[in-house]
Short mmCIF file of C-alpha atoms in Angstrom, two decimals:
data_model
loop_
_atom_site.label_atom_id
_atom_site.label_comp_id
_atom_site.label_asym_id
_atom_site.label_seq_id
_atom_site.Cartn_x
_atom_site.Cartn_y
_atom_site.Cartn_z
CA UNK A 1 29.48 110.53 87.56
CA UNK A 2 26.53 108.80 85.90
CA UNK A 3 26.07 110.37 82.62
CA UNK A 4 22.98 110.51 80.18
CA UNK A 5 20.32 112.42 83.14
CA UNK A 6 20.43 116.04 83.98
CA UNK A 7 23.23 117.06 85.95
CA UNK A 8 22.40 119.85 88.93
CA UNK A 9 25.23 121.29 90.60
CA UNK A 10 25.50 121.15 94.50
CA UNK A 11 26.16 124.91 95.11
CA UNK A 12 25.88 124.18 98.79
CA UNK A 13 27.92 120.85 99.26
CA UNK A 14 30.51 120.98 102.06
CA UNK A 15 27.99 123.65 104.04
CA UNK A 16 27.08 122.17 107.14
CA UNK A 17 24.02 120.51 107.44
CA UNK A 18 21.09 121.57 109.81
CA UNK A 19 20.45 119.69 113.00
CA UNK A 20 17.64 118.48 115.34
CA UNK A 21 17.80 121.01 118.36
CA UNK A 22 16.00 118.84 120.13
CA UNK A 23 18.67 116.29 119.97
CA UNK A 24 21.04 116.51 123.67
CA UNK A 25 24.64 116.46 123.60
CA UNK A 26 24.77 113.28 125.55
CA UNK A 27 22.91 111.00 122.47
CA UNK A 28 25.29 112.86 120.16
CA UNK A 29 28.23 111.88 121.32
CA UNK A 30 26.54 108.32 121.96
CA UNK A 31 25.62 108.01 117.95
CA UNK A 32 29.17 109.51 117.29
CA UNK A 33 31.23 107.46 119.32
CA UNK A 34 28.91 104.30 118.18
CA UNK A 35 29.60 105.44 114.27
CA UNK A 36 33.35 106.14 114.92
CA UNK A 37 33.80 102.29 116.32
CA UNK A 38 31.78 100.95 113.18
CA UNK A 39 34.39 102.28 110.19
CA UNK A 40 37.60 102.09 112.57
CA UNK A 41 36.46 98.50 113.16
CA UNK A 42 36.53 97.75 109.11
CA UNK A 43 39.61 99.65 108.60
CA UNK A 44 41.51 97.87 111.07
CA UNK A 45 39.98 94.30 108.68
CA UNK A 46 42.36 95.73 106.17
CA UNK A 47 45.31 96.20 108.66
CA UNK A 48 48.40 93.37 108.99
CA UNK A 49 48.35 92.57 112.27
CA UNK A 50 45.10 94.30 113.66
CA UNK A 51 43.89 92.79 116.53
CA UNK A 52 40.64 90.53 116.25
CA UNK A 53 38.88 92.65 119.53
CA UNK A 54 36.65 94.91 117.63
CA UNK A 55 36.31 98.90 118.94
CA UNK A 56 32.18 98.16 118.82
CA UNK A 57 32.34 95.00 120.93
CA UNK A 58 32.55 97.35 123.93
CA UNK A 59 29.81 99.24 124.06
CA UNK A 60 26.77 98.00 125.94
CA UNK A 61 24.40 100.21 128.30
CA UNK A 62 22.57 103.02 126.15
CA UNK A 63 23.35 101.92 123.21
CA UNK A 64 24.78 99.16 121.34
CA UNK A 65 24.53 97.33 117.91
CA UNK A 66 21.27 95.46 117.07
CA UNK A 67 21.33 91.86 116.21
CA UNK A 68 21.07 92.41 112.51
CA UNK A 69 23.67 94.92 111.85
CA UNK A 70 25.56 92.70 114.40
CA UNK A 71 25.44 90.27 111.86
CA UNK A 72 26.03 92.26 108.81
CA UNK A 73 28.95 93.93 110.11
CA UNK A 74 30.33 90.84 110.97
CA UNK A 75 29.90 89.76 107.58
CA UNK A 76 31.38 93.00 106.30
CA UNK A 77 35.11 92.41 108.44
CA UNK A 78 34.63 88.85 106.64
CA UNK A 79 34.56 90.28 103.22
CA UNK A 80 37.09 92.95 104.04
CA UNK A 81 39.69 90.46 105.40
CA UNK A 82 39.29 88.58 102.22
CA UNK A 83 40.31 91.85 99.55
CA UNK A 84 43.34 92.28 102.21
CA UNK A 85 44.47 88.41 100.98
CA UNK A 86 43.78 89.46 97.89
CA UNK A 87 45.60 92.54 98.17
CA UNK A 88 48.73 91.00 100.15
CA UNK A 89 49.09 88.84 96.40
CA UNK A 90 48.97 92.12 95.01
CA UNK A 91 51.65 93.07 96.03
CA UNK A 92 50.07 95.69 98.37
CA UNK A 93 49.59 95.48 102.50
CA UNK A 94 48.29 97.98 105.11
CA UNK A 95 50.63 98.74 107.97
CA UNK A 96 48.37 100.88 110.09
CA UNK A 97 45.26 102.50 109.53
CA UNK A 98 43.07 106.06 110.99
CA UNK A 99 39.83 106.70 110.99
CA UNK A 100 37.49 110.33 112.15
CA UNK A 101 34.01 110.32 111.90
CA UNK A 102 32.10 113.61 112.92
CA UNK A 103 28.88 114.07 113.57
CA UNK A 104 27.23 116.00 110.67
CA UNK A 105 23.65 115.87 111.45
CA UNK A 106 20.86 114.22 113.86
CA UNK A 107 17.19 114.36 113.34
CA UNK A 108 14.82 111.66 115.84
CA UNK A 109 11.01 111.21 115.00
CA UNK A 110 9.42 109.09 117.91
CA UNK A 111 11.72 106.26 118.31
CA UNK A 112 14.04 106.23 115.63
CA UNK A 113 16.73 108.36 115.27
CA UNK A 114 18.91 109.54 111.85
CA UNK A 115 22.63 110.34 112.40
CA UNK A 116 24.47 111.78 109.13
CA UNK A 117 28.51 111.49 109.12
CA UNK A 118 31.69 112.17 107.88
CA UNK A 119 34.22 109.17 108.00
CA UNK A 120 37.84 109.96 107.72
CA UNK A 121 39.87 107.28 107.21
CA UNK A 122 44.27 106.91 106.34
CA UNK A 123 45.65 104.25 105.49
CA UNK A 124 49.65 103.60 105.68
CA UNK A 125 51.21 101.75 103.16
CA UNK A 126 53.41 99.32 103.97
CA UNK A 127 56.68 99.33 101.83
CA UNK A 128 56.38 95.94 100.56
CA UNK A 129 58.42 97.75 97.62
CA UNK A 130 60.05 100.62 98.97
CA UNK A 131 58.28 103.20 96.65
CA UNK A 132 54.57 103.54 97.34
CA UNK A 133 53.16 106.63 98.23
CA UNK A 134 53.12 106.51 102.04
CA UNK A 135 49.48 106.81 102.59
CA UNK A 136 45.93 106.55 100.60
CA UNK A 137 42.59 107.87 102.13
CA UNK A 138 39.32 109.38 101.76
CA UNK A 139 36.08 110.93 103.20
CA UNK A 140 32.85 109.55 102.92
CA UNK A 141 29.22 110.17 104.01
CA UNK A 142 27.23 107.95 105.94
CA UNK A 143 23.38 107.90 107.45
CA UNK A 144 23.25 105.59 110.66
CA UNK A 145 19.83 104.71 111.60
CA UNK A 146 19.21 103.85 115.51
CA UNK A 147 16.09 102.92 117.24
CA UNK A 148 14.82 103.01 121.00
CA UNK A 149 13.58 100.01 122.49
CA UNK A 150 10.98 100.54 125.55
CA UNK A 151 13.79 100.80 127.87
CA UNK A 152 15.14 103.74 126.10
CA UNK A 153 17.83 102.11 124.60
CA UNK A 154 19.33 103.11 120.99
CA UNK A 155 20.03 100.18 118.65
CA UNK A 156 22.21 100.68 115.94
CA UNK A 157 19.66 98.81 112.79
CA UNK A 158 21.38 100.64 109.67
CA UNK A 159 24.69 102.27 107.99
CA UNK A 160 23.63 103.40 104.74
CA UNK A 161 26.26 104.99 102.58
CA UNK A 162 25.46 108.35 100.96
CA UNK A 163 28.12 109.12 98.48
CA UNK A 164 27.53 109.58 94.81
CA UNK A 165 30.32 107.38 94.18
CA UNK A 166 30.85 103.84 94.66
CA UNK A 167 32.94 102.17 97.77
CA UNK A 168 35.61 102.91 99.12
CA UNK A 169 38.38 100.44 100.00
CA UNK A 170 37.00 99.81 103.68
CA UNK A 171 33.35 99.80 102.36
CA UNK A 172 31.78 96.95 101.86
CA UNK A 173 30.45 96.05 97.48
CA UNK A 174 26.88 97.53 96.90
CA UNK A 175 24.90 97.77 94.39
CA UNK A 176 25.40 100.43 91.68
CA UNK A 177 22.83 103.37 90.37
CA UNK A 178 21.65 102.01 87.08
CA UNK A 179 22.65 105.05 84.86
CA UNK A 180 20.78 106.24 82.36
CA UNK A 181 21.59 105.88 78.97
CA UNK A 182 23.92 108.22 77.80
CA UNK A 183 22.50 109.84 74.10
CA UNK A 184 24.93 111.13 72.13
CA UNK A 185 24.77 114.50 70.41
CA UNK A 186 24.64 114.90 67.09
CA UNK A 187 22.87 111.94 65.05
CA UNK A 188 25.03 112.36 62.78
CA UNK A 189 28.29 111.09 64.49
CA UNK A 190 28.35 108.15 66.86
CA UNK A 191 30.23 108.01 69.67
CA UNK A 192 33.41 105.74 69.56
CA UNK A 193 34.10 102.89 71.41
CA UNK A 194 36.66 102.71 74.00
CA UNK A 195 38.77 99.11 73.80
CA UNK A 196 38.07 97.88 77.34
CA UNK A 197 41.52 97.09 79.48
CA UNK A 198 43.41 93.75 80.70
CA UNK A 199 44.19 93.80 84.17
CA UNK A 200 46.85 91.50 84.65
CA UNK A 201 49.75 92.03 86.12
CA UNK A 202 52.39 92.13 84.77
CA UNK A 203 51.65 95.03 81.88
CA UNK A 204 53.58 95.16 78.52
CA UNK A 205 55.27 98.22 78.48
CA UNK A 206 53.82 101.32 77.06
CA UNK A 207 56.21 104.15 78.18
CA UNK A 208 55.00 107.27 77.80
CA UNK A 209 56.62 110.21 76.39
CA UNK A 210 56.23 113.09 79.27
CA UNK A 211 56.44 115.79 76.12
CA UNK A 212 55.22 114.36 72.92
CA UNK A 213 51.70 116.52 73.29
CA UNK A 214 52.67 119.79 75.16
CA UNK A 215 50.52 118.60 78.76
CA UNK A 216 51.90 119.52 82.12
CA UNK A 217 50.75 116.23 83.50
CA UNK A 218 52.65 117.66 86.69
CA UNK A 219 50.17 120.32 87.25
CA UNK A 220 47.29 117.72 86.54
CA UNK A 221 48.80 116.13 89.44
CA UNK A 222 49.22 119.47 91.69
CA UNK A 223 45.65 120.10 90.58
CA UNK A 224 44.17 116.56 92.03
CA UNK A 225 46.19 116.50 94.95
CA UNK A 226 44.86 120.17 96.00
CA UNK A 227 41.03 119.24 95.61
CA UNK A 228 40.75 115.28 96.04
CA UNK A 229 38.50 116.54 99.11
CA UNK A 230 38.82 120.72 99.31
CA UNK A 231 36.91 122.02 96.63
CA UNK A 232 38.04 124.49 93.97
CA UNK A 233 35.12 127.11 93.97
CA UNK A 234 35.43 127.99 90.77
CA UNK A 235 33.45 124.86 89.38
CA UNK A 236 30.11 124.00 91.16
CA UNK A 237 30.04 120.40 93.06
CA UNK A 238 27.61 117.93 91.17
CA UNK A 239 27.61 115.67 94.58
CA UNK A 240 24.32 115.62 95.86
CA UNK A 241 20.57 114.04 95.10
CA UNK A 242 20.31 114.38 91.52
CA UNK A 243 23.09 115.54 90.79
CA UNK A 244 24.47 112.74 89.10
CA UNK A 245 28.19 113.02 90.99
CA UNK A 246 31.64 114.65 90.36
CA UNK A 247 34.45 111.95 89.56
CA UNK A 248 34.48 113.65 85.83
CA UNK A 249 34.14 117.27 86.80
CA UNK A 250 36.79 116.83 88.75
CA UNK A 251 39.41 115.09 86.35
CA UNK A 252 38.24 116.97 83.72
CA UNK A 253 39.42 120.40 85.61
CA UNK A 254 42.73 118.66 86.39
CA UNK A 255 43.13 118.12 82.61
CA UNK A 256 42.74 121.47 82.35
CA UNK A 257 45.24 122.41 84.73
CA UNK A 258 47.64 120.73 82.70
CA UNK A 259 46.69 122.27 79.01
CA UNK A 260 43.59 120.57 77.85
CA UNK A 261 42.04 123.83 75.74
CA UNK A 262 38.20 124.43 75.66
CA UNK A 263 36.52 123.60 72.31
CA UNK A 264 33.43 125.87 72.86
CA UNK A 265 29.48 124.88 71.12
CA UNK A 266 26.67 123.45 71.93
CA UNK A 267 26.89 121.48 75.29
CA UNK A 268 25.77 118.76 74.07
CA UNK A 269 27.71 117.56 71.16
CA UNK A 270 30.45 115.67 72.86
CA UNK A 271 32.46 116.76 70.06
CA UNK A 272 32.65 119.85 72.72
CA UNK A 273 34.61 120.35 75.97
CA UNK A 274 34.58 123.15 78.20
CA UNK A 275 33.50 124.09 81.73
CA UNK A 276 33.69 126.75 84.57
CA UNK A 277 31.44 128.45 87.30
CA UNK A 278 28.73 128.91 84.98
CA UNK A 279 28.06 126.75 82.43
CA UNK A 280 29.76 123.42 81.33
CA UNK A 281 29.42 120.90 78.35
CA UNK A 282 28.04 117.03 78.91
CA UNK A 283 31.75 115.95 77.91
CA UNK A 284 33.09 117.64 80.76
CA UNK A 285 30.96 116.22 83.66
CA UNK A 286 29.32 112.75 82.30
CA UNK A 287 31.80 110.03 82.53
CA UNK A 288 30.27 108.48 78.79
CA UNK A 289 30.43 111.82 77.24
CA UNK A 290 34.21 112.33 78.06
CA UNK A 291 35.28 109.26 76.82
CA UNK A 292 33.14 110.27 73.38
CA UNK A 293 35.12 113.29 73.67
CA UNK A 294 38.44 111.91 74.42
CA UNK A 295 38.55 109.42 72.27
CA UNK A 296 37.36 111.49 69.14
CA UNK A 297 39.26 114.11 69.30
CA UNK A 298 42.58 112.42 69.51
CA UNK A 299 43.29 113.50 73.04
CA UNK A 300 43.82 110.14 74.16
CA UNK A 301 44.25 106.51 73.20
CA UNK A 302 42.87 103.54 74.69
CA UNK A 303 45.78 101.64 77.02
CA UNK A 304 45.67 98.05 76.48
CA UNK A 305 46.00 97.02 80.13
CA UNK A 306 45.59 99.16 83.28
CA UNK A 307 48.78 98.67 84.74
CA UNK A 308 49.98 100.51 82.13
CA UNK A 309 48.23 103.67 82.89
CA UNK A 310 50.92 107.03 84.10
CA UNK A 311 50.91 109.98 85.47
CA UNK A 312 47.53 112.45 84.20
CA UNK A 313 45.98 109.59 82.66
CA UNK A 314 42.61 108.45 82.72
CA UNK A 315 41.16 105.37 84.06
CA UNK A 316 36.83 104.76 84.15
CA UNK A 317 35.04 101.54 85.41
CA UNK A 318 31.99 100.05 84.37
CA UNK A 319 31.03 98.53 87.85
CA UNK A 320 28.26 96.08 86.35
CA UNK A 321 29.32 95.49 82.95
CA UNK A 322 26.44 97.39 81.38
CA UNK A 323 28.09 99.00 78.57
CA UNK A 324 27.60 102.15 81.13
CA UNK A 325 30.13 103.77 81.99
CA UNK A 326 30.40 104.68 85.83
CA UNK A 327 33.43 106.10 87.13
CA UNK A 328 36.67 108.40 85.81
CA UNK A 329 39.74 109.13 87.89
CA UNK A 330 42.70 110.00 87.07
CA UNK A 331 46.35 109.05 87.42
CA UNK A 332 48.41 111.02 89.99
CA UNK A 333 51.57 108.74 90.78
CA UNK A 334 52.90 105.70 89.29
CA UNK A 335 55.57 103.23 90.97
CA UNK A 336 58.42 101.81 89.39
CA UNK A 337 57.39 98.52 89.78
CA UNK A 338 54.52 100.06 87.45
CA UNK A 339 52.05 100.78 89.53
CA UNK A 340 49.47 103.23 89.13
CA UNK A 341 47.20 105.48 92.42
CA UNK A 342 44.40 107.16 91.31
CA UNK A 343 42.64 110.35 92.47
CA UNK A 344 38.87 110.53 93.04
CA UNK A 345 36.08 112.70 94.04
CA UNK A 346 32.40 110.01 94.98
CA UNK A 347 33.84 109.03 96.77
CA UNK A 348 36.79 111.61 97.52
CA UNK A 349 40.10 109.57 97.56
CA UNK A 350 43.92 109.72 97.01
CA UNK A 351 46.64 108.00 96.11
CA UNK A 352 44.47 104.19 95.63
CA UNK A 353 46.81 101.86 93.49
CA UNK A 354 45.12 100.10 90.45
CA UNK A 355 45.98 96.69 92.55
CA UNK A 356 43.29 97.65 95.28
CA UNK A 357 40.63 98.09 92.58
CA UNK A 358 41.05 95.12 90.85
CA UNK A 359 40.97 93.54 93.82
CA UNK A 360 37.63 95.43 95.26
CA UNK A 361 35.47 95.26 91.89
CA UNK A 362 36.87 91.79 90.30
CA UNK A 363 34.16 91.83 87.69
CA UNK A 364 34.21 95.37 86.90
CA UNK A 365 35.34 96.58 83.43
CA UNK A 366 37.91 98.67 82.71
CA UNK A 367 39.11 101.28 80.69
CA UNK A 368 42.48 103.20 80.38
CA UNK A 369 43.62 106.16 78.67
CA UNK A 370 46.42 107.88 76.85
CA UNK A 371 46.50 111.44 77.72
#
């Protein structure tokens, strides 16, 4: 995801995390239940007509939320209910939500415990217009910190998102990691600048010709749908500490599945583009380098508005408008009313609407590319 840094593949991603054998089963089950309740509450805050009763409110005894974390979660739920209102104004509503949390590992040092969990959430779209996908969903990873008081009661004191990606639809905003500035190569050919896309609805008409370039856009969608959370072992996984994120790598794989051909050569030259199990060009895995290659090669053109994007098109975001793009996504569905839905890695997400992105990131810069 982050361009211009050393991108080291995490070949062991998805493998079981080494657990602490000293943590007893009852403690693990308690941590898991409270984690499940926390993220269930966040999901329910987005669902139309959901009750006010919170899953976390029933926890007493040997585990509970600390006072500071309770305030933090209350603030998060308020923010998410505001997001629900903004989404509703954009014509997007959820009729149901389902969140399941699995405990991956626990570590206890003295009176402090760390619990690594995987959250799998599905939201069902309300059929406002009758043409939305049935569901959207994602997998996210978190680290929860618990501290025990002198009576042995565990208190949840911190929830930290550990994915390289940015917020899922039920996650509250966090400050994006500042990317190291990407350096183009070679020096004698400066990179092209992408045109920022408007986010106003409705967008001017700009129908996509599905046959003009000879690409198989349905194959791109099929690939993205298959591998959004079940990574293709024929490619490295760039998630994990120091790896930079897997979002552009995933988009490049999807485009390759639909007919984009390798351009071999110096992997640091943004005019080249290639990727396989052993080697990848910077443009195959880096957000900014991908934009430079795609524009300079003529394989894409910039779209004036994000709502013009159609299947197989690419959407990128600059979360803090610092001039460095941070995230890449591929469009996997477009409703007849003109709403694109994107699928991406880091955080692994399928069929998230562009309306949701605009509502969740009102201060971000968007870049849409016609492939």
